[in-house]
CSV table of C-alpha atoms in Angstrom, one decimal:
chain,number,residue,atom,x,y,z
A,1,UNK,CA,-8.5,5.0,-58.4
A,2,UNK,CA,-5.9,6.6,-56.1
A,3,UNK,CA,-2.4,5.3,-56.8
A,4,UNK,CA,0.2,5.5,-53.8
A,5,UNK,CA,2.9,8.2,-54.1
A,6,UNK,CA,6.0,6.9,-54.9
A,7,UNK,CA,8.5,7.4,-51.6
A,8,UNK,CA,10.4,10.3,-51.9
A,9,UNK,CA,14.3,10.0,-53.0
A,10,UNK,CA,15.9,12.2,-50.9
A,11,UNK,CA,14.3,10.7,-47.6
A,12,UNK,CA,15.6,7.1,-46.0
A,13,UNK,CA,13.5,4.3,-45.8
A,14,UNK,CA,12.3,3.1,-42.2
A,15,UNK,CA,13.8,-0.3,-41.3
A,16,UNK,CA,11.3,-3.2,-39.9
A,17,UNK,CA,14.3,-5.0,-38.1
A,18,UNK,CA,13.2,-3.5,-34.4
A,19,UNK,CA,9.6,-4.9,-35.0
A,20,UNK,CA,10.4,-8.1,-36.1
A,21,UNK,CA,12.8,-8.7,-32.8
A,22,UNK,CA,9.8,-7.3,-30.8
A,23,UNK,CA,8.0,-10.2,-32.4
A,24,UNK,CA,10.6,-12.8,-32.2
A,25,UNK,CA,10.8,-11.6,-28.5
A,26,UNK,CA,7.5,-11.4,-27.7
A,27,UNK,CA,7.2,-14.6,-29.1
A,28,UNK,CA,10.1,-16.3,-27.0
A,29,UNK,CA,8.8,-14.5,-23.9
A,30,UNK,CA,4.9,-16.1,-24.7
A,31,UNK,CA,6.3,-19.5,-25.3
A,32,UNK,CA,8.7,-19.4,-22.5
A,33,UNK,CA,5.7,-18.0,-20.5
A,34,UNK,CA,3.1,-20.6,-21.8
A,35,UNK,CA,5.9,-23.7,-21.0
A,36,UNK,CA,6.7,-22.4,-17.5
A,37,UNK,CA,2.7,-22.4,-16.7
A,38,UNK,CA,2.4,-25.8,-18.5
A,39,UNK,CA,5.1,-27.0,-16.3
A,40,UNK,CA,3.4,-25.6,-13.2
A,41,UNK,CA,0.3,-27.0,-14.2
A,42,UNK,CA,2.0,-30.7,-14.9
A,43,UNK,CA,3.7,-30.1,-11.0
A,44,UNK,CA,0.5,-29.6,-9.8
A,45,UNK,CA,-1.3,-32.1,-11.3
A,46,UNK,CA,1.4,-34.8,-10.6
A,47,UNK,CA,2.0,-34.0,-7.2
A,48,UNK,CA,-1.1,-35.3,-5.6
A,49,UNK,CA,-0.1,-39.1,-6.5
A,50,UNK,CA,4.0,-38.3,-6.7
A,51,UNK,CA,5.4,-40.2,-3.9
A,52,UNK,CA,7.6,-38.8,-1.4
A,53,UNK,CA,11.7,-38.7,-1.4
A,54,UNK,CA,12.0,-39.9,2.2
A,55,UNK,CA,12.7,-43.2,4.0
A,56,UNK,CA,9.6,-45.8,4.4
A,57,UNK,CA,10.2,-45.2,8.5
A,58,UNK,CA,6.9,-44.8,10.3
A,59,UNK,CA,6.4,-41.2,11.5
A,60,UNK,CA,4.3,-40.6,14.8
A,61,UNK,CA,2.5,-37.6,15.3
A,62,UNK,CA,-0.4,-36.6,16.9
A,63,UNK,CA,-3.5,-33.8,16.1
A,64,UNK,CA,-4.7,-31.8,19.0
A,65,UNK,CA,-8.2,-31.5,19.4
A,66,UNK,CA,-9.0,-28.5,17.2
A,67,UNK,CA,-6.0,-27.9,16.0
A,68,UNK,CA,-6.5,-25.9,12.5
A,69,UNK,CA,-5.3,-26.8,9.4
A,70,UNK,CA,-1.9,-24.5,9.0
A,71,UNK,CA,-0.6,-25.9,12.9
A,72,UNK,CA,-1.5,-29.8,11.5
A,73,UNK,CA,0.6,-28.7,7.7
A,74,UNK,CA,3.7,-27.0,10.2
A,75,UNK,CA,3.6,-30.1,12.1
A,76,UNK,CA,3.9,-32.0,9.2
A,77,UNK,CA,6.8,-30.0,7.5
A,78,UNK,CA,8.6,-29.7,11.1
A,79,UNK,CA,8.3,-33.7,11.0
A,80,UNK,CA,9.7,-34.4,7.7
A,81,UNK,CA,6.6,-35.8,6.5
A,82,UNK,CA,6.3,-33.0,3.8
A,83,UNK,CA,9.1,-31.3,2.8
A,84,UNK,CA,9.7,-27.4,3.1
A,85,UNK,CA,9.6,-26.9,-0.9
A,86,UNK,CA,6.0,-28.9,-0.9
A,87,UNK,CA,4.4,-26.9,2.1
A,88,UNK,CA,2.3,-24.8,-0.7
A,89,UNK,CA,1.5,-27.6,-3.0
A,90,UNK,CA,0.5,-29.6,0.0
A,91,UNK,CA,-1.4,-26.4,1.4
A,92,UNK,CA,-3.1,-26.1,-2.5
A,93,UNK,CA,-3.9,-29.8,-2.9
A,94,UNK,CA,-6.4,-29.8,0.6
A,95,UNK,CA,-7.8,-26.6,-0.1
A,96,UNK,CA,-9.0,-27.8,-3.8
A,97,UNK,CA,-10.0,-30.7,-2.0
A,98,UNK,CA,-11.6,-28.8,0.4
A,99,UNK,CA,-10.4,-30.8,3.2
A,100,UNK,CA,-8.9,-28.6,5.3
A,101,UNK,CA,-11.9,-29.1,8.1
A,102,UNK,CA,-12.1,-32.5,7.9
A,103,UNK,CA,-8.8,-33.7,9.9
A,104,UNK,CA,-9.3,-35.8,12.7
A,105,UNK,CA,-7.7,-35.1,15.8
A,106,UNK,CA,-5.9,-38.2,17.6
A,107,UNK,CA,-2.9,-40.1,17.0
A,108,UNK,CA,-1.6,-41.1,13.3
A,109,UNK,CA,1.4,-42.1,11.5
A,110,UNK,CA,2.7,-41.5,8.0
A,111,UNK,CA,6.4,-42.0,6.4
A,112,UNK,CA,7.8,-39.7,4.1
A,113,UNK,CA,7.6,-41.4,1.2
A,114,UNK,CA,3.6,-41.2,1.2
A,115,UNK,CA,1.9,-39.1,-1.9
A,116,UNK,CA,0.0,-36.0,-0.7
A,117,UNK,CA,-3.0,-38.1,-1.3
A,118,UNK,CA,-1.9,-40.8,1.0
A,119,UNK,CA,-0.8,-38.6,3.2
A,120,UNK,CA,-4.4,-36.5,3.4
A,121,UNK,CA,-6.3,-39.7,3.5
A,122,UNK,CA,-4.3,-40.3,6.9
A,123,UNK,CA,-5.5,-37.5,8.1
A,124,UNK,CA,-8.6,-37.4,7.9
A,125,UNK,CA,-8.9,-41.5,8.7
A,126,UNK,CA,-11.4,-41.8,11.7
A,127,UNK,CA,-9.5,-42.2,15.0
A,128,UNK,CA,-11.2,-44.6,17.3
A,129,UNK,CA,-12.9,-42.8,20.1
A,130,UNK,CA,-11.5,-43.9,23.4
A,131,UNK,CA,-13.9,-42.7,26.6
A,132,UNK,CA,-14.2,-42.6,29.9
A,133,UNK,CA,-16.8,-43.4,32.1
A,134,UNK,CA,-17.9,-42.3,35.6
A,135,UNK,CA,-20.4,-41.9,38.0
A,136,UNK,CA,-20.8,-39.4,40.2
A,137,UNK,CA,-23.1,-39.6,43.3
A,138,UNK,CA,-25.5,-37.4,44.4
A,139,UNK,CA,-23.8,-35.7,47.5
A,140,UNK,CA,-20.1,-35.8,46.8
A,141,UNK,CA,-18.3,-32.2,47.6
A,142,UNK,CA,-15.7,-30.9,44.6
A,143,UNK,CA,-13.0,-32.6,46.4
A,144,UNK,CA,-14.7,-35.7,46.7
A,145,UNK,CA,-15.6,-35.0,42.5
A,146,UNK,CA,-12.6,-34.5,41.3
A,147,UNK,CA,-10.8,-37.9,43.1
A,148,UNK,CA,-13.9,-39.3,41.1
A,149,UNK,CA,-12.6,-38.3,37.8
A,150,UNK,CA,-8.8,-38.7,38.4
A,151,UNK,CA,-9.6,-42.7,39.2
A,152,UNK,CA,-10.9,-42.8,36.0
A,153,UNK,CA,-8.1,-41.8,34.1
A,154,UNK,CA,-9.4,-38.3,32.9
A,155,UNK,CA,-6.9,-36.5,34.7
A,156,UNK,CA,-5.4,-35.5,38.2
A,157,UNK,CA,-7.2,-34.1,41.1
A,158,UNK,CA,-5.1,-31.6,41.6
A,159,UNK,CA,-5.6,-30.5,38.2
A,160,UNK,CA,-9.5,-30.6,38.5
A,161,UNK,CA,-9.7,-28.6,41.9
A,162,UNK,CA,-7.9,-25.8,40.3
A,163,UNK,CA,-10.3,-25.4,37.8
A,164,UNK,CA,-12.7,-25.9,40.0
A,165,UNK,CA,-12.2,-22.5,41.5
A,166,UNK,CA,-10.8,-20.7,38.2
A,167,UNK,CA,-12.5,-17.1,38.3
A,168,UNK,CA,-12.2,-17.5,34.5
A,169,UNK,CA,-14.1,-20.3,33.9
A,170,UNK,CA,-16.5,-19.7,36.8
A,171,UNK,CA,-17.2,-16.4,34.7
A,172,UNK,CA,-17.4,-18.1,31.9
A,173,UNK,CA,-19.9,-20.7,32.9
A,174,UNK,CA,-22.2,-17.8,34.9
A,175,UNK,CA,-21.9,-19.6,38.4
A,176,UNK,CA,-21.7,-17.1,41.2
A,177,UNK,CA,-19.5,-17.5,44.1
A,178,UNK,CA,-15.9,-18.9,45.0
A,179,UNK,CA,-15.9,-22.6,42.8
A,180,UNK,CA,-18.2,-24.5,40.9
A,181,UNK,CA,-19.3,-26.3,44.2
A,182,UNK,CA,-23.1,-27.4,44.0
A,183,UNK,CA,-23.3,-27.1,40.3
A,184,UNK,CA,-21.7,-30.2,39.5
A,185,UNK,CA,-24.3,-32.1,38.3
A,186,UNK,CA,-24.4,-36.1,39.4
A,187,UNK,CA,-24.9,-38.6,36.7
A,188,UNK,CA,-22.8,-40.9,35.1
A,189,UNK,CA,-20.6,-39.7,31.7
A,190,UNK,CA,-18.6,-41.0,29.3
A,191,UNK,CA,-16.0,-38.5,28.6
A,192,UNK,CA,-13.8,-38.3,25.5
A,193,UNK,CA,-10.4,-39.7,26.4
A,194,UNK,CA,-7.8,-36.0,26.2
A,195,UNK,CA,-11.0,-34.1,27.5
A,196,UNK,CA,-9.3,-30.6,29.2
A,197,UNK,CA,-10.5,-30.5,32.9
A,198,UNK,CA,-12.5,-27.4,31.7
A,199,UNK,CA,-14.0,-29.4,29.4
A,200,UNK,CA,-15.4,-32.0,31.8
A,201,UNK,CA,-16.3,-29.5,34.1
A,202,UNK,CA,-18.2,-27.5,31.7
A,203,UNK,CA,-20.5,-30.3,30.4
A,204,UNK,CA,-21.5,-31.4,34.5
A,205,UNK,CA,-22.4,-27.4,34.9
A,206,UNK,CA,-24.1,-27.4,31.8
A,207,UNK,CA,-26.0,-30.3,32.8
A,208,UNK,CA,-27.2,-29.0,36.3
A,209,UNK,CA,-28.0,-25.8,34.2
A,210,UNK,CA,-30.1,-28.4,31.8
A,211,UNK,CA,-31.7,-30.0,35.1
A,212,UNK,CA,-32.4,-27.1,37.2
A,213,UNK,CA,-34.3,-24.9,34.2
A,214,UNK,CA,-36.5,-27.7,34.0
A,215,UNK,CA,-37.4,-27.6,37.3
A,216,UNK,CA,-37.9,-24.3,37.9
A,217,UNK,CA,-40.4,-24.1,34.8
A,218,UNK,CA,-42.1,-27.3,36.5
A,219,UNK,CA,-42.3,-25.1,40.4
A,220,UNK,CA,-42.1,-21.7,39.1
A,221,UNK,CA,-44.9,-21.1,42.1
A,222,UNK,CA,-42.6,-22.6,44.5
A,223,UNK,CA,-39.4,-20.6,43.1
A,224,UNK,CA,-42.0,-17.5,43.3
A,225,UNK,CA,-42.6,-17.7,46.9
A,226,UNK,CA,-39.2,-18.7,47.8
A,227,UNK,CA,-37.8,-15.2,46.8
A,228,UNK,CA,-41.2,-13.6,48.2
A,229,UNK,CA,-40.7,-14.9,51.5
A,230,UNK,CA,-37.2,-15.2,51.8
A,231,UNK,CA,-35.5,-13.4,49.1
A,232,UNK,CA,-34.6,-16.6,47.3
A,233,UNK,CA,-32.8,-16.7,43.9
A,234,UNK,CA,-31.0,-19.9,41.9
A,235,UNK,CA,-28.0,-20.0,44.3
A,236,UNK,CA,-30.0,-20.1,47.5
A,237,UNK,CA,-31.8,-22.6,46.2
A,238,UNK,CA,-29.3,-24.9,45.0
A,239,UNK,CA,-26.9,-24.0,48.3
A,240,UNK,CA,-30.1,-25.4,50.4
A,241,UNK,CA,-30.8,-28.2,48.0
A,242,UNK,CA,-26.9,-29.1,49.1
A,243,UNK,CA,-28.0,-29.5,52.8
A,244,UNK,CA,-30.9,-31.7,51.7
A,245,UNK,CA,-28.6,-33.8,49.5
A,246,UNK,CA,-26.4,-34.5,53.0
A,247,UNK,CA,-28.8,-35.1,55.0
A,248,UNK,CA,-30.5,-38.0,53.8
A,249,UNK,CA,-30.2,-40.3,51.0
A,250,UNK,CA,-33.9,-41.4,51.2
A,251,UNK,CA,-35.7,-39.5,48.2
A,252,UNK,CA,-39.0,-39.8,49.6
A,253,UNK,CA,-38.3,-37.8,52.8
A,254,UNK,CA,-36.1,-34.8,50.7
A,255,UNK,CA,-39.2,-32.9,50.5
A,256,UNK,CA,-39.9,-33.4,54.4
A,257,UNK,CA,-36.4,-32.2,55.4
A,258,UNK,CA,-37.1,-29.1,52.8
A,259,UNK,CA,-40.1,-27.9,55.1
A,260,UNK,CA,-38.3,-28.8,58.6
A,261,UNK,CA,-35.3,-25.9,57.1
A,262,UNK,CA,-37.5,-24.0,55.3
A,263,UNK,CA,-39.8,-24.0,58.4
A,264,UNK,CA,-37.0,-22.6,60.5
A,265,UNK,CA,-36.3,-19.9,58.6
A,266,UNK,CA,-39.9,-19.0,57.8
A,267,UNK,CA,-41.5,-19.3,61.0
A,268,UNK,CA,-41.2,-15.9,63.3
A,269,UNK,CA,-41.5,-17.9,66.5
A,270,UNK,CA,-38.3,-19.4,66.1
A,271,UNK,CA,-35.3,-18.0,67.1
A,272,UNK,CA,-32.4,-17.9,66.2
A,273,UNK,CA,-32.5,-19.2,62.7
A,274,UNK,CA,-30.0,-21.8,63.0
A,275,UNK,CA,-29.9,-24.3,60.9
A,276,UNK,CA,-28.2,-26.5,62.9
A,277,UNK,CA,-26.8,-28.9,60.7
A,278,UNK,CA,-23.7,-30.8,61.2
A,279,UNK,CA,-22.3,-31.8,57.3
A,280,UNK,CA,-21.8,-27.9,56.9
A,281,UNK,CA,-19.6,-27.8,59.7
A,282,UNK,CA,-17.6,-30.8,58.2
A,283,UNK,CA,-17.3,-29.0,55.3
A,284,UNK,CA,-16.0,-25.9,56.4
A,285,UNK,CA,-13.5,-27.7,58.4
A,286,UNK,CA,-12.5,-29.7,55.2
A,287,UNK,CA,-12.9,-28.3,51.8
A,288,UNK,CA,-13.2,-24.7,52.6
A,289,UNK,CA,-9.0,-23.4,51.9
A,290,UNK,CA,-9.0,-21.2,54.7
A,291,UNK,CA,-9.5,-22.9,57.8
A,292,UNK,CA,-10.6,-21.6,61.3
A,293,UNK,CA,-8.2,-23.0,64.4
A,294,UNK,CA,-11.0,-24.8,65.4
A,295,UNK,CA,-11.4,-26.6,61.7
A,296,UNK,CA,-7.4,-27.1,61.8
A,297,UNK,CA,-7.7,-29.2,64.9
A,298,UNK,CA,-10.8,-31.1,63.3
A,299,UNK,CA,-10.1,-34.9,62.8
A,300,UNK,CA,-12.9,-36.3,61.4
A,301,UNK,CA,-15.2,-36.0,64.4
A,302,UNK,CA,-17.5,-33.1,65.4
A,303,UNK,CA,-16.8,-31.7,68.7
A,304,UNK,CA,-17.9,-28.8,71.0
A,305,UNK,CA,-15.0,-27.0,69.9
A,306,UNK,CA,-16.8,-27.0,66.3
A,307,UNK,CA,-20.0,-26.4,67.1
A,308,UNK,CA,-19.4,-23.3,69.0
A,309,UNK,CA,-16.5,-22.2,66.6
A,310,UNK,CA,-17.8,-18.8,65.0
A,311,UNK,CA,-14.8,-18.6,63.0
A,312,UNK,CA,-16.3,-21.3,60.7
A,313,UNK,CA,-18.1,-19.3,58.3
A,314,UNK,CA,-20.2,-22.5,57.2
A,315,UNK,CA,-20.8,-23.7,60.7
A,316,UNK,CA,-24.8,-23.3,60.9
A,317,UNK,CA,-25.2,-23.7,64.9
A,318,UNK,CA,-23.2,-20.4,65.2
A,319,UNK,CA,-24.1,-18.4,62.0
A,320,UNK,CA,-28.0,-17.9,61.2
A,321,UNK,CA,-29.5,-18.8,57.3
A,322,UNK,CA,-27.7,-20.7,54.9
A,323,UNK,CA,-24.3,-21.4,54.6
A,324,UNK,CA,-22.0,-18.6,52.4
A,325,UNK,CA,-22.3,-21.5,49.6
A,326,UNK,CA,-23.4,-25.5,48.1
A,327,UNK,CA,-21.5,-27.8,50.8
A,328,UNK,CA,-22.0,-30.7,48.0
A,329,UNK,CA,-23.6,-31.1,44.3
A,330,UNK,CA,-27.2,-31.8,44.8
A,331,UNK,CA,-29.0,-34.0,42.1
A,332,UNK,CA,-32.6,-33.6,40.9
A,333,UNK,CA,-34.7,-34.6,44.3
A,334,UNK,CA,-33.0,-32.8,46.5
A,335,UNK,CA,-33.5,-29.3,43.9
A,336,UNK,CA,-37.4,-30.3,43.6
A,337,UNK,CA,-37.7,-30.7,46.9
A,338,UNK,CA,-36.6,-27.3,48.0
A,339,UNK,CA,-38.6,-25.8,45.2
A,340,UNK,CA,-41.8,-28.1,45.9
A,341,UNK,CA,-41.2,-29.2,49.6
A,342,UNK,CA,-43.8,-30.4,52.2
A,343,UNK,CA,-46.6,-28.5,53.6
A,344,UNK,CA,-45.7,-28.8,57.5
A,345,UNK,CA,-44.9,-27.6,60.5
A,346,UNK,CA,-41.9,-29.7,61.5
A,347,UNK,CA,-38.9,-28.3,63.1
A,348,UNK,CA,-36.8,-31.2,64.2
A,349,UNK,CA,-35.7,-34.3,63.1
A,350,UNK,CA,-33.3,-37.4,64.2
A,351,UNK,CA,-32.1,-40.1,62.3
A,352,UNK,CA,-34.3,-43.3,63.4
A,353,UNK,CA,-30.8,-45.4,62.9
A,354,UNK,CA,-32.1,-47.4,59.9
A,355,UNK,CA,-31.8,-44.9,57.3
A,356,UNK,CA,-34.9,-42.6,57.7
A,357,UNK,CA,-35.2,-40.3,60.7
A,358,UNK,CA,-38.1,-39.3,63.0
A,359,UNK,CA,-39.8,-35.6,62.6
A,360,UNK,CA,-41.0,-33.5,65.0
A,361,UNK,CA,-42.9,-30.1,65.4
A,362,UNK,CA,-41.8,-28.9,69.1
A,363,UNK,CA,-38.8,-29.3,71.0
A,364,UNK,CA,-40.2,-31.3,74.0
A,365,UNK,CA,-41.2,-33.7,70.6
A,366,UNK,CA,-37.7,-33.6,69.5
A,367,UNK,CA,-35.7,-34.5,73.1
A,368,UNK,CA,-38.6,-37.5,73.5
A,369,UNK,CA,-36.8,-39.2,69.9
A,370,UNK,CA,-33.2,-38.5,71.1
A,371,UNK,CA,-34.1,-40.0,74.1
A,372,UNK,CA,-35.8,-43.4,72.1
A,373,UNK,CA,-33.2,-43.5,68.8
A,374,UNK,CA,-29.7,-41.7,70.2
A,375,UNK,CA,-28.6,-44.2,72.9
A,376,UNK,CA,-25.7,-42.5,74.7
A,377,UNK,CA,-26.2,-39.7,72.7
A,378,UNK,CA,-25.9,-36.2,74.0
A,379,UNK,CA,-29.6,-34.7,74.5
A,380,UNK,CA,-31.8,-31.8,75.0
A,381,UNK,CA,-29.3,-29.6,72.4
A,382,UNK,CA,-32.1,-29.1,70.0
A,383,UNK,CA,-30.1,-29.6,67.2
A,384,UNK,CA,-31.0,-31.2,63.9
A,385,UNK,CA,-29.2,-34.2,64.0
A,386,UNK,CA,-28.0,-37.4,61.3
């Protein structure tokens, strides 16, 4: 058995002291440590239920529509309904709840002397949907659309029209041309009360979109030889299913007015290929932002001065083939019947004066029903009349 060596006389002895006082302070600094995290865990695990040191005055505020979680907890701090020193806790206590997606946008009202708890359960308390309804007939220009909506509270007309012809949103949306004119889809809605003009605007395009696919699966023959024999694509069809859609409101005779236009421009034995229809000069001379100087002096009724104006880029007895765009939003007959019109060979046609109209295939045919239903009228113009 070894036995330890005796320590040397003549060398000192190594003091303990400096390890012990790394204990003891090791040992404050753990304790210390282990009291300060107890006391954040206590903080934490109060806070949820700890009321708040404000007044009990109500506090009004209201949640955009997706507004994300840290613009809702700076509102909140900005309106004293948290204060600045409980903006993490607050932020910790919805995360752990994993809440943070769940607040409803609208209007609510707290006090600053709600809990975190009360104060979350406001936020995410159902807000009762408030909506808007409106109809919008088949027909009605942009103009005429967005007077719609402002009289039913969704916003103003001005506001509408504007993004009406956004280049942005008419990107956005993939409609080609100037506005979203003709792809405004009729039908009745109920929007969301605090619905963005773009909003509204997007759900009618995204309806016509809805509408119109289905069609053209239903006619892809018709679609086919529309862009074999004229060159057709989606916008010519919908800016001729506009024409249709003024024209007549009878849905049985949309396909009969299809073939009379579609005639015109097919048939090689007549020339010119005017359209000669009169709502595309009225809309030129009204909707369209810059106006000829035969539009500015337009009042409401057509004159000669219109119907010869070549200025008028929409005026069909001056400018052969459709119109540079829609002159209206066409609903679902009038786009089926360009896309599945009549077989015929009509060219002409004049309103009968009881809401249907009188079709003819030659021009001595046409004058003949002037003379019978346009009493006073003017006659032997060959135009296509309403």
């Amino acid at each position: 058995m070894t036995k330890r060596r005796p320590h040397p006389w003549y060398l000192p002895r190594k003091s303990r002291r400096p390890q012990r006082w790394a204990l003891i302070i090791l040992g404050l600094c753990l304790a210390m440590g282990l009291y300060a995290l107890h006391s954040v865990w206590r903080t934490y695990v109060e806070y949820p239920d700890r009321p708040g040191l404000g007044s009990a005055d109500p506090i009004a505020l209201t949640v955009p529509a997706g507004a994300s979680f840290p613009v809702v907890l700076d509102m909140l701090a900005e309106h004293e309904v948290i204060t600045e020193s409980d903006v993490l806790l607050f932020r910790l206590f919805v995360l752990d709840e994993g809440a943070a997606n769940k607040i409803s946008a609208g209007r609510h009202e707290f006090r600053a002397d709600m809990s975190a708890r009360e104060i979350l359960a406001e936020l995410q308390r159902r807000q009762p949907v408030l909506e808007h309804k409106v109809t919008i007939p088949e027909g009605k220009h942009m103009v005429q659309v967005a007077d719609l909506l402002a009289a039913a509270g969704l916003g103003s007309a001005e506001s509408f029209v504007a993004a009406m012809r956004d280049p942005a949103l008419i990107e956005r949306l993939g409609v080609k041309g100037p506005s979203l004119e003709g792809y405004l889809f009729p039908d009745t809605y109920k929007f969301a009360a605090g619905a963005t003009p773009e909003q509204i605007l997007e759900r009618m395009v995204r309806r016509h979109q809805q509408i119109y696919a289905e069609l053209h699966r239903r006619h892809r023959a018709g679609a086919t030889q529309l862009e074999q024999d004229l060159g057709w694509g989606d916008r010519e069809i919908v800016i001729m299913a506009s024409l249709i859609e003024k024209e007549t409101g009878q849905a049985a005779e949309r396909p009969r007015i299809a073939s009379v236009f579609l005639n015109r421009l097919r048939f090689s034995s007549f020339k010119p290929k005017l359209l000669q229809t009169d709502p595309t000069i009225i809309y030129g001379c009204t909707v369209v932002v810059d106006k000829s100087s035969a539009c500015q002096q337009f009042e409401g009724r057509i004159r000669k001065i219109h119907l010869r104006d070549p200025d008028n880029l929409y005026n069909t007895y001056t400018h052969e083939g459709l119109p540079p765009g829609p002159i209206a939003n066409p609903g679902r007959d009038a786009l089926a019947a360009v896309l599945a019109p009549e077989t015929t060979r009509y060219l002409y046609f004049v309103a009968r004066n009881d809401g249907t109209h009188q079709f003819s295939k030659s021009r001595e045919e046409h004058e003949a029903a002037v003379d019978k239903y346009i009493r006073g009228g003017a006659k032997g113009d060959g135009s296509v009349q309403d």
